[in-house]
mmCIF file of C-alpha atoms and ligand atoms in Angstrom:
data_model
loop_
_atom_site.group_PDB
_atom_site.id
_atom_site.type_symbol
_atom_site.label_atom_id
_atom_site.label_comp_id
_atom_site.label_asym_id
_atom_site.label_seq_id
_atom_site.Cartn_x
_atom_site.Cartn_y
_atom_site.Cartn_z
ATOM 1 C CA MET A 1 31.198 -5.932 -12.283
ATOM 2 C CA SER A 2 29.060 -5.220 -8.997
ATOM 3 C CA ALA A 3 25.143 -5.284 -9.141
ATOM 4 C CA PRO A 4 23.594 -1.799 -9.722
ATOM 5 C CA ARG A 5 22.369 0.139 -6.554
ATOM 6 C CA THR A 6 18.747 -0.067 -6.905
ATOM 7 C CA ILE A 7 17.342 3.140 -5.810
ATOM 8 C CA ALA A 8 14.397 5.674 -5.423
ATOM 9 C CA LEU A 9 15.039 9.124 -6.772
ATOM 10 C CA ILE A 10 12.916 11.834 -5.425
ATOM 11 C CA THR A 11 13.091 15.545 -6.879
ATOM 12 C CA GLY A 12 12.533 18.711 -4.778
ATOM 13 C CA ALA A 13 13.822 16.770 -1.681
ATOM 14 C CA SER A 14 15.359 20.049 -0.150
ATOM 15 C CA GLU A 15 12.224 21.207 1.336
ATOM 16 C CA GLY A 16 8.487 20.575 2.069
ATOM 17 C CA LEU A 17 6.943 17.144 1.081
ATOM 18 C CA GLY A 18 10.489 16.245 -0.754
ATOM 19 C CA VAL A 19 11.927 15.879 2.546
ATOM 20 C CA GLU A 20 9.149 13.776 3.793
ATOM 21 C CA PHE A 21 8.961 11.452 0.806
ATOM 22 C CA ALA A 22 12.828 10.900 1.512
ATOM 23 C CA ARG A 23 12.730 10.355 5.297
ATOM 24 C CA LEU A 24 9.187 7.434 4.529
ATOM 25 C CA PHE A 25 11.224 6.151 1.506
ATOM 26 C CA ALA A 26 14.717 5.535 3.743
ATOM 27 C CA GLU A 27 12.387 4.128 6.829
ATOM 28 C CA ARG A 28 10.870 1.710 4.487
ATOM 29 C CA GLY A 29 14.341 0.664 3.229
ATOM 30 C CA HIS A 30 15.070 2.078 0.335
ATOM 31 C CA ASP A 31 18.218 3.369 -1.108
ATOM 32 C CA LEU A 32 18.043 6.814 -2.310
ATOM 33 C CA ALA A 33 19.053 9.910 -4.959
ATOM 34 C CA LEU A 34 17.975 13.114 -3.615
ATOM 35 C CA VAL A 35 17.703 15.929 -5.953
ATOM 36 C CA ALA A 36 16.996 19.652 -5.945
ATOM 37 C CA ARG A 37 18.873 22.889 -6.253
ATOM 38 C CA ARG A 38 20.034 23.527 -2.838
ATOM 39 C CA ALA A 39 22.875 21.557 -2.147
ATOM 40 C CA ASP A 40 23.370 22.089 1.160
ATOM 41 C CA ARG A 41 19.947 21.340 2.603
ATOM 42 C CA LEU A 42 20.158 17.930 0.641
ATOM 43 C CA GLU A 43 23.444 16.910 1.950
ATOM 44 C CA ALA A 44 22.164 17.729 5.315
ATOM 45 C CA LEU A 45 19.136 15.676 4.507
ATOM 46 C CA ALA A 46 21.480 12.603 3.302
ATOM 47 C CA ASP A 47 23.764 13.245 6.791
ATOM 48 C CA GLU A 48 20.262 13.136 8.817
ATOM 49 C CA ILE A 49 19.289 9.626 7.242
ATOM 50 C CA ALA A 50 23.257 8.138 7.143
ATOM 51 C CA ALA A 51 22.912 9.016 11.074
ATOM 52 C CA SER A 52 20.211 6.588 11.329
ATOM 53 C CA GLY A 53 22.160 3.623 10.080
ATOM 54 C CA ARG A 54 21.000 3.651 6.640
ATOM 55 C CA PRO A 55 23.168 4.041 3.415
ATOM 56 C CA ARG A 56 23.385 7.632 2.561
ATOM 57 C CA PRO A 57 21.574 8.890 -0.446
ATOM 58 C CA LEU A 58 23.339 10.075 -3.269
ATOM 59 C CA VAL A 59 22.708 14.100 -3.874
ATOM 60 C CA ILE A 60 22.657 15.499 -7.033
ATOM 61 C CA ALA A 61 22.193 19.534 -7.106
ATOM 62 C CA LEU A 62 20.413 20.196 -10.377
ATOM 63 C CA ASP A 63 17.912 22.797 -11.534
ATOM 64 C CA LEU A 64 15.300 20.662 -12.858
ATOM 65 C CA ALA A 65 14.048 23.042 -15.304
ATOM 66 C CA ARG A 66 16.414 23.292 -17.776
ATOM 67 C CA PRO A 67 15.544 21.099 -20.594
ATOM 68 C CA ASP A 68 18.932 19.251 -20.416
ATOM 69 C CA ALA A 69 18.526 18.616 -16.565
ATOM 70 C CA PRO A 70 16.773 14.987 -17.299
ATOM 71 C CA GLY A 71 20.037 13.383 -19.577
ATOM 72 C CA GLU A 72 22.328 15.104 -17.089
ATOM 73 C CA LEU A 73 20.744 13.396 -14.302
ATOM 74 C CA GLY A 74 20.646 9.934 -16.042
ATOM 75 C CA ALA A 75 24.081 10.000 -16.721
ATOM 76 C CA ALA A 76 25.482 11.010 -13.367
ATOM 77 C CA LEU A 77 22.960 7.872 -12.102
ATOM 78 C CA ALA A 78 24.613 5.816 -14.466
ATOM 79 C CA GLY A 79 28.030 6.991 -13.542
ATOM 80 C CA ALA A 80 27.342 6.208 -9.983
ATOM 81 C CA GLY A 81 26.101 2.522 -11.078
ATOM 82 C CA ALA A 82 22.717 3.471 -9.916
ATOM 83 C CA ARG A 83 19.078 2.253 -11.154
ATOM 84 C CA ILE A 84 15.812 3.480 -10.603
ATOM 85 C CA GLU A 85 13.255 1.475 -9.115
ATOM 86 C CA TYR A 86 10.507 4.252 -8.042
ATOM 87 C CA LEU A 87 10.786 8.027 -9.423
ATOM 88 C CA VAL A 88 8.959 10.585 -6.981
ATOM 89 C CA ASN A 89 8.542 13.232 -9.237
ATOM 90 C CA ASN A 90 7.472 15.666 -6.564
ATOM 91 C CA ALA A 91 9.493 18.868 -7.835
ATOM 92 C CA GLY A 92 7.114 21.678 -8.576
ATOM 93 C CA TYR A 93 5.497 25.081 -7.522
ATOM 94 C CA GLY A 94 2.812 27.696 -7.685
ATOM 95 C CA LEU A 95 2.117 31.323 -8.271
ATOM 96 C CA ASN A 96 -0.457 33.366 -7.204
ATOM 97 C CA GLY A 97 -1.871 36.014 -9.089
ATOM 98 C CA SER A 98 -4.049 36.729 -12.282
ATOM 99 C CA PHE A 99 -2.608 35.760 -15.759
ATOM 100 C CA SER A 100 -2.343 39.232 -16.813
ATOM 101 C CA SER A 101 -0.136 40.435 -13.750
ATOM 102 C CA LEU A 102 2.391 37.525 -13.455
ATOM 103 C CA PRO A 103 5.234 37.787 -15.290
ATOM 104 C CA ILE A 104 4.924 35.399 -18.435
ATOM 105 C CA ASP A 105 8.369 34.184 -17.667
ATOM 106 C CA ASP A 106 7.634 33.345 -14.419
ATOM 107 C CA GLN A 107 4.502 31.436 -15.511
ATOM 108 C CA LEU A 108 6.458 29.529 -18.540
ATOM 109 C CA GLY A 109 9.023 28.538 -15.985
ATOM 110 C CA MET A 110 6.288 26.856 -13.871
ATOM 111 C CA ILE A 111 5.365 24.653 -16.789
ATOM 112 C CA ASP A 112 8.991 24.192 -17.606
ATOM 113 C CA LEU A 113 9.382 22.620 -14.000
ATOM 114 C CA ASN A 114 5.882 21.226 -13.595
ATOM 115 C CA VAL A 115 5.010 19.817 -16.883
ATOM 116 C CA ARG A 116 8.156 19.555 -19.051
ATOM 117 C CA SER A 117 10.691 18.203 -16.657
ATOM 118 C CA LEU A 118 8.434 15.821 -15.181
ATOM 119 C CA THR A 119 7.265 14.509 -18.766
ATOM 120 C CA ALA A 120 10.827 14.457 -19.476
ATOM 121 C CA MET A 121 12.154 12.623 -16.422
ATOM 122 C CA ALA A 122 9.520 9.900 -17.062
ATOM 123 C CA ARG A 123 10.862 9.199 -20.212
ATOM 124 C CA GLN A 124 14.309 9.572 -18.907
ATOM 125 C CA PHE A 125 14.005 6.872 -16.184
ATOM 126 C CA LEU A 126 11.249 4.333 -17.992
ATOM 127 C CA PRO A 127 13.585 1.921 -18.961
ATOM 128 C CA ASP A 128 14.877 1.409 -15.401
ATOM 129 C CA LEU A 129 11.251 1.618 -13.909
ATOM 130 C CA LYS A 130 10.590 -1.351 -16.635
ATOM 131 C CA ALA A 131 13.895 -3.410 -16.026
ATOM 132 C CA THR A 132 12.920 -3.328 -12.196
ATOM 133 C CA ARG A 133 9.247 -3.361 -12.584
ATOM 134 C CA GLY A 134 9.149 -0.297 -10.230
ATOM 135 C CA GLY A 135 6.781 2.860 -10.261
ATOM 136 C CA MET A 136 6.446 6.642 -10.519
ATOM 137 C CA LEU A 137 4.719 8.701 -8.230
ATOM 138 C CA ASN A 138 3.228 12.018 -9.789
ATOM 139 C CA VAL A 139 3.123 14.438 -7.373
ATOM 140 C CA ALA A 140 -0.100 16.549 -8.793
ATOM 141 C CA SER A 141 -2.712 18.356 -6.638
ATOM 142 C CA ILE A 142 -6.448 18.784 -5.904
ATOM 143 C CA ALA A 143 -5.634 21.514 -8.063
ATOM 144 C CA GLY A 144 -5.915 19.363 -11.050
ATOM 145 C CA PHE A 145 -9.697 18.398 -10.629
ATOM 146 C CA ALA A 146 -10.891 22.110 -11.780
ATOM 147 C CA PRO A 147 -9.487 25.338 -13.576
ATOM 148 C CA GLY A 148 -8.302 27.887 -11.098
ATOM 149 C CA PRO A 149 -8.784 31.182 -11.809
ATOM 150 C CA GLY A 150 -6.387 33.331 -9.588
ATOM 151 C CA MET A 151 -3.855 30.612 -10.397
ATOM 152 C CA ALA A 152 -4.557 29.619 -13.482
ATOM 153 C CA VAL A 153 -1.220 28.308 -15.079
ATOM 154 C CA TYR A 154 -0.484 25.936 -11.847
ATOM 155 C CA TYR A 155 -4.279 24.759 -11.909
ATOM 156 C CA ALA A 156 -3.408 23.883 -15.576
ATOM 157 C CA SER A 157 -0.009 22.248 -14.910
ATOM 158 C CA LYS A 158 -1.671 20.127 -12.496
ATOM 159 C CA ALA A 159 -4.474 18.825 -14.504
ATOM 160 C CA TYR A 160 -1.686 17.777 -17.248
ATOM 161 C CA VAL A 161 0.336 15.994 -14.382
ATOM 162 C CA LEU A 162 -2.869 13.904 -13.361
ATOM 163 C CA SER A 163 -4.034 13.340 -17.006
ATOM 164 C CA LEU A 164 -0.716 12.153 -18.060
ATOM 165 C CA SER A 165 -0.456 10.269 -15.062
ATOM 166 C CA GLU A 166 -3.593 8.211 -15.416
ATOM 167 C CA ALA A 167 -2.978 7.313 -18.915
ATOM 168 C CA LEU A 168 0.547 6.239 -18.145
ATOM 169 C CA SER A 169 -0.671 3.541 -15.466
ATOM 170 C CA GLU A 170 -2.602 1.991 -17.917
ATOM 171 C CA GLU A 171 -0.204 2.269 -20.959
ATOM 172 C CA LEU A 172 2.470 0.724 -18.441
ATOM 173 C CA ARG A 173 0.329 -1.560 -16.769
ATOM 174 C CA ALA A 174 1.673 -4.663 -18.969
ATOM 175 C CA ASP A 175 5.081 -3.932 -18.119
ATOM 176 C CA GLY A 176 4.449 -3.943 -14.794
ATOM 177 C CA VAL A 177 5.213 -0.161 -14.243
ATOM 178 C CA ARG A 178 2.980 1.142 -12.029
ATOM 179 C CA VAL A 179 2.283 5.136 -11.796
ATOM 180 C CA THR A 180 0.321 6.979 -9.443
ATOM 181 C CA ALA A 181 -0.827 10.514 -9.172
ATOM 182 C CA LEU A 182 -0.328 12.276 -5.846
ATOM 183 C CA CYS A 183 -3.192 14.602 -5.274
ATOM 184 C CA PRO A 184 -2.535 16.787 -1.848
ATOM 185 C CA GLY A 185 -4.668 19.504 -0.377
ATOM 186 C CA PRO A 186 -3.048 22.514 1.293
ATOM 187 C CA VAL A 187 0.147 21.605 3.172
ATOM 188 C CA VAL A 188 2.078 24.333 4.736
ATOM 189 C CA THR A 189 5.501 23.688 3.085
ATOM 190 C CA GLY A 190 7.861 26.551 1.351
ATOM 191 C CA PHE A 191 4.888 26.323 -1.290
ATOM 192 C CA GLN A 192 2.771 29.092 0.199
ATOM 193 C CA ALA A 193 6.152 31.819 -0.167
ATOM 194 C CA ARG A 194 7.310 30.614 -3.537
ATOM 195 C CA ALA A 195 3.644 31.559 -4.618
ATOM 196 C CA GLY A 196 3.496 34.830 -3.164
ATOM 197 C CA MET A 197 0.695 33.961 -0.871
ATOM 198 C CA SER A 198 -0.236 35.918 2.225
ATOM 199 C CA PRO A 199 0.321 35.077 5.649
ATOM 200 C CA LYS A 200 -3.422 34.235 5.917
ATOM 201 C CA ALA A 201 -2.394 31.050 3.850
ATOM 202 C CA PHE A 202 0.579 29.833 6.438
ATOM 203 C CA ALA A 203 -1.678 27.631 8.359
ATOM 204 C CA ALA A 204 -3.041 24.429 7.771
ATOM 205 C CA PRO A 205 -6.720 24.780 7.418
ATOM 206 C CA PRO A 206 -8.231 22.274 10.007
ATOM 207 C CA GLY A 207 -8.959 18.404 9.373
ATOM 208 C CA VAL A 208 -6.709 18.553 6.296
ATOM 209 C CA ALA A 209 -4.114 15.930 5.907
ATOM 210 C CA SER A 210 -0.324 16.628 7.182
ATOM 211 C CA ALA A 211 2.956 16.827 5.424
ATOM 212 C CA ARG A 212 3.367 13.321 6.648
ATOM 213 C CA GLU A 213 -0.438 11.655 6.257
ATOM 214 C CA THR A 214 0.473 13.169 2.330
ATOM 215 C CA VAL A 215 3.739 11.429 1.685
ATOM 216 C CA LEU A 216 2.381 8.187 3.699
ATOM 217 C CA ALA A 217 -0.453 7.981 1.351
ATOM 218 C CA GLY A 218 1.475 8.539 -1.736
ATOM 219 C CA TYR A 219 4.038 5.739 -1.237
ATOM 220 C CA ASP A 220 1.062 3.429 0.112
ATOM 221 C CA ALA A 221 -1.115 4.042 -3.025
ATOM 222 C CA LEU A 222 2.539 3.951 -5.349
ATOM 223 C CA ILE A 223 3.181 0.371 -3.432
ATOM 224 C CA ALA A 224 -0.109 -0.843 -4.016
ATOM 225 C CA GLY A 225 -0.541 0.216 -7.741
ATOM 226 C CA ARG A 226 -3.257 2.913 -7.251
ATOM 227 C CA ARG A 227 -3.941 5.097 -10.111
ATOM 228 C CA VAL A 228 -5.305 8.342 -8.222
ATOM 229 C CA VAL A 229 -5.043 8.861 -4.186
ATOM 230 C CA THR A 230 -6.130 12.218 -2.561
ATOM 231 C CA PRO A 231 -4.803 12.217 1.262
ATOM 232 C CA GLY A 232 -7.302 12.791 3.731
ATOM 233 C CA LEU A 233 -11.070 12.977 3.729
ATOM 234 C CA VAL A 234 -11.379 16.769 3.856
ATOM 235 C CA ASN A 235 -9.336 17.019 0.817
ATOM 236 C CA ARG A 236 -11.580 14.119 -1.039
ATOM 237 C CA ALA A 237 -14.470 16.128 -0.327
ATOM 238 C CA LEU A 238 -12.639 18.912 -1.741
ATOM 239 C CA ALA A 239 -11.795 17.165 -4.993
ATOM 240 C CA ALA A 240 -14.978 15.629 -5.649
ATOM 241 C CA GLY A 241 -16.415 18.964 -5.362
ATOM 242 C CA LEU A 242 -13.972 20.527 -7.970
ATOM 243 C CA ALA A 243 -14.505 17.106 -9.978
ATOM 244 C CA TRP A 244 -18.261 17.127 -10.143
ATOM 245 C CA ILE A 245 -19.307 20.721 -9.506
ATOM 246 C CA PRO A 246 -20.206 22.556 -12.600
ATOM 247 C CA HIS A 247 -17.433 25.022 -13.553
ATOM 248 C CA SER A 248 -19.720 27.914 -13.855
ATOM 249 C CA ILE A 249 -20.277 27.554 -9.735
ATOM 250 C CA THR A 250 -16.842 26.872 -8.744
ATOM 251 C CA LEU A 251 -14.751 29.459 -11.067
ATOM 252 C CA PRO A 252 -16.156 32.453 -9.381
ATOM 253 C CA GLN A 253 -15.323 30.886 -6.010
ATOM 254 C CA LEU A 254 -11.729 29.602 -6.646
ATOM 255 C CA ALA A 255 -11.063 33.203 -8.366
ATOM 256 C CA ALA A 256 -12.239 34.778 -5.032
ATOM 257 C CA ARG A 257 -10.178 32.333 -2.864
ATOM 258 C CA GLN A 258 -7.138 32.753 -4.591
ATOM 259 C CA ALA A 259 -7.800 36.826 -4.691
ATOM 260 C CA LYS A 260 -7.850 36.371 -0.417
ATOM 261 C CA ARG A 261 -4.590 34.905 -0.346
ATOM 262 C CA LEU A 262 -2.630 37.113 -2.808
ATOM 263 C CA GLY A 263 0.277 38.393 -0.500
ATOM 264 C CA GLY A 264 1.682 41.034 -2.857
ATOM 265 C CA ALA A 265 1.101 44.031 -5.013
ATOM 266 C CA GLU A 266 -1.948 42.924 -6.461
ATOM 267 C CA LYS A 267 -4.001 42.483 -2.752
HETATM 268 N N1 NAP B 301 1.804 22.362 -0.369
HETATM 269 C C1 NAP B 301 1.015 22.114 -0.697
HETATM 270 O O1 NAP B 301 -0.029 23.020 0.037
HETATM 271 C C2 NAP B 301 0.602 21.610 -2.212
HETATM 272 C C3 NAP B 301 -0.621 21.236 -2.324
HETATM 273 C C4 NAP B 301 -0.671 20.243 -3.698
HETATM 274 C C5 NAP B 301 0.395 19.896 -4.319
HETATM 275 N N2 NAP B 301 1.448 20.379 -3.835
HETATM 276 C C6 NAP B 301 2.791 19.799 -4.592
HETATM 277 O O2 NAP B 301 3.714 19.355 -4.057
HETATM 278 C C7 NAP B 301 4.993 19.073 -4.094
HETATM 279 C C8 NAP B 301 6.136 19.662 -3.523
HETATM 280 O O3 NAP B 301 5.714 20.886 -3.079
HETATM 281 P P1 NAP B 301 6.004 21.689 -1.853
HETATM 282 O O4 NAP B 301 4.805 22.284 -0.933
HETATM 283 O O5 NAP B 301 6.828 20.510 -0.541
HETATM 284 O O6 NAP B 301 6.565 22.834 -1.800
HETATM 285 P P2 NAP B 301 8.501 23.280 -1.335
HETATM 286 O O7 NAP B 301 8.416 23.121 0.410
HETATM 287 O O8 NAP B 301 8.231 24.878 -2.022
HETATM 288 O O9 NAP B 301 9.386 22.410 -2.044
HETATM 289 C C9 NAP B 301 9.444 22.436 -3.323
HETATM 290 C C10 NAP B 301 10.925 21.518 -3.897
HETATM 291 O O10 NAP B 301 10.719 21.719 -5.156
HETATM 292 C C11 NAP B 301 12.169 22.060 -5.482
HETATM 293 N N3 NAP B 301 12.341 22.867 -6.596
HETATM 294 C C12 NAP B 301 11.692 24.001 -7.107
HETATM 295 N N4 NAP B 301 12.501 24.120 -8.228
HETATM 296 C C13 NAP B 301 13.290 23.455 -8.576
HETATM 297 C C14 NAP B 301 13.975 23.340 -9.642
HETATM 298 N N5 NAP B 301 13.690 24.230 -10.725
HETATM 299 N N6 NAP B 301 14.669 22.238 -10.031
HETATM 300 C C15 NAP B 301 14.759 21.181 -9.008
HETATM 301 N N7 NAP B 301 13.834 21.653 -7.876
HETATM 302 C C16 NAP B 301 13.351 22.526 -7.452
HETATM 303 C C17 NAP B 301 12.873 22.450 -4.119
HETATM 304 O O11 NAP B 301 14.284 22.609 -3.892
HETATM 305 P P3 NAP B 301 14.957 23.941 -4.549
HETATM 306 O O12 NAP B 301 14.445 25.059 -4.493
HETATM 307 O O13 NAP B 301 16.375 23.654 -3.562
HETATM 308 O O14 NAP B 301 15.748 23.856 -6.205
HETATM 309 C C18 NAP B 301 11.860 22.253 -3.275
HETATM 310 O O15 NAP B 301 12.918 20.833 -2.685
HETATM 311 C C19 NAP B 301 4.877 20.236 -5.629
HETATM 312 O O16 NAP B 301 4.761 19.725 -7.138
HETATM 313 C C20 NAP B 301 3.516 20.896 -4.997
HETATM 314 O O17 NAP B 301 2.814 21.502 -6.672
HETATM 315 C C21 NAP B 301 1.793 21.119 -2.807
#
């Protein structure tokens, strides 16, 4: 019997940070599996990585928000003889708008992907991570450091990711499994369009970390076994402000900021 193919599994690899994660992990010598819904984009990225002389990543097109997706993915990877050494839980999205204006099914869909699926994926691949003494990189956000009126469910979902990751980093230490929460600030990707933000949000604020800097910070922290990483000085200052300034001050400011970013009917 041939030895299992040891891989890094990257979710949300069809756009934005996930594409940058895939390129970086490939550059660093990891064999990959790429997951998202848009198969054509995943195949194009797998071709690009193969053209650079590295093993062609496995491509699995899947809607991770479906409750049975992690089990299906586990079966597909086992069928391909793959074992997960690094799990990058990156797929996620936000919705800009007030809790009362956004359709409840859309807001629950965000919880299905950002919270439920991420948790199920962590549990699904834990035996592999323990066997390989690998690691899990969960993409949270600086939004995880405070409540965010105007994007309330998204901020709450990222607070969950941050909290879960920190707790698991402690629980799994004895098993040799590293768990890192990556807390990016704003990065221009497909995120802003999906969130329904105005064009004003489609430009990176000055001084924040780029997509490449963001994934590099996450990768380095994961390999080093750091619990939480916020890429870039500006983002670290923002995160510290969100974490330490009383909510009575940050809540109205965040509400005003999100209102300015509204792109649609609520504007
Ligand atoms: N960009 C920012 O400013 C920012 C800041 C902080 C944190 N983050 C976080 O960073 C992560 C990556 O976001 P991004 O900025 O790279 O956004 P993006 O460009 O919109 O990429 C999102 C990725 O998630 C995938 N995805 C969405 N729904 C999915 C589903 N149901 N099943 C499987 N895959 C799904 C998308 O692929 P398909 O559409 O092909 O399925 C896409 O590959 C997210 O967790 C986000 O919350 C982003």
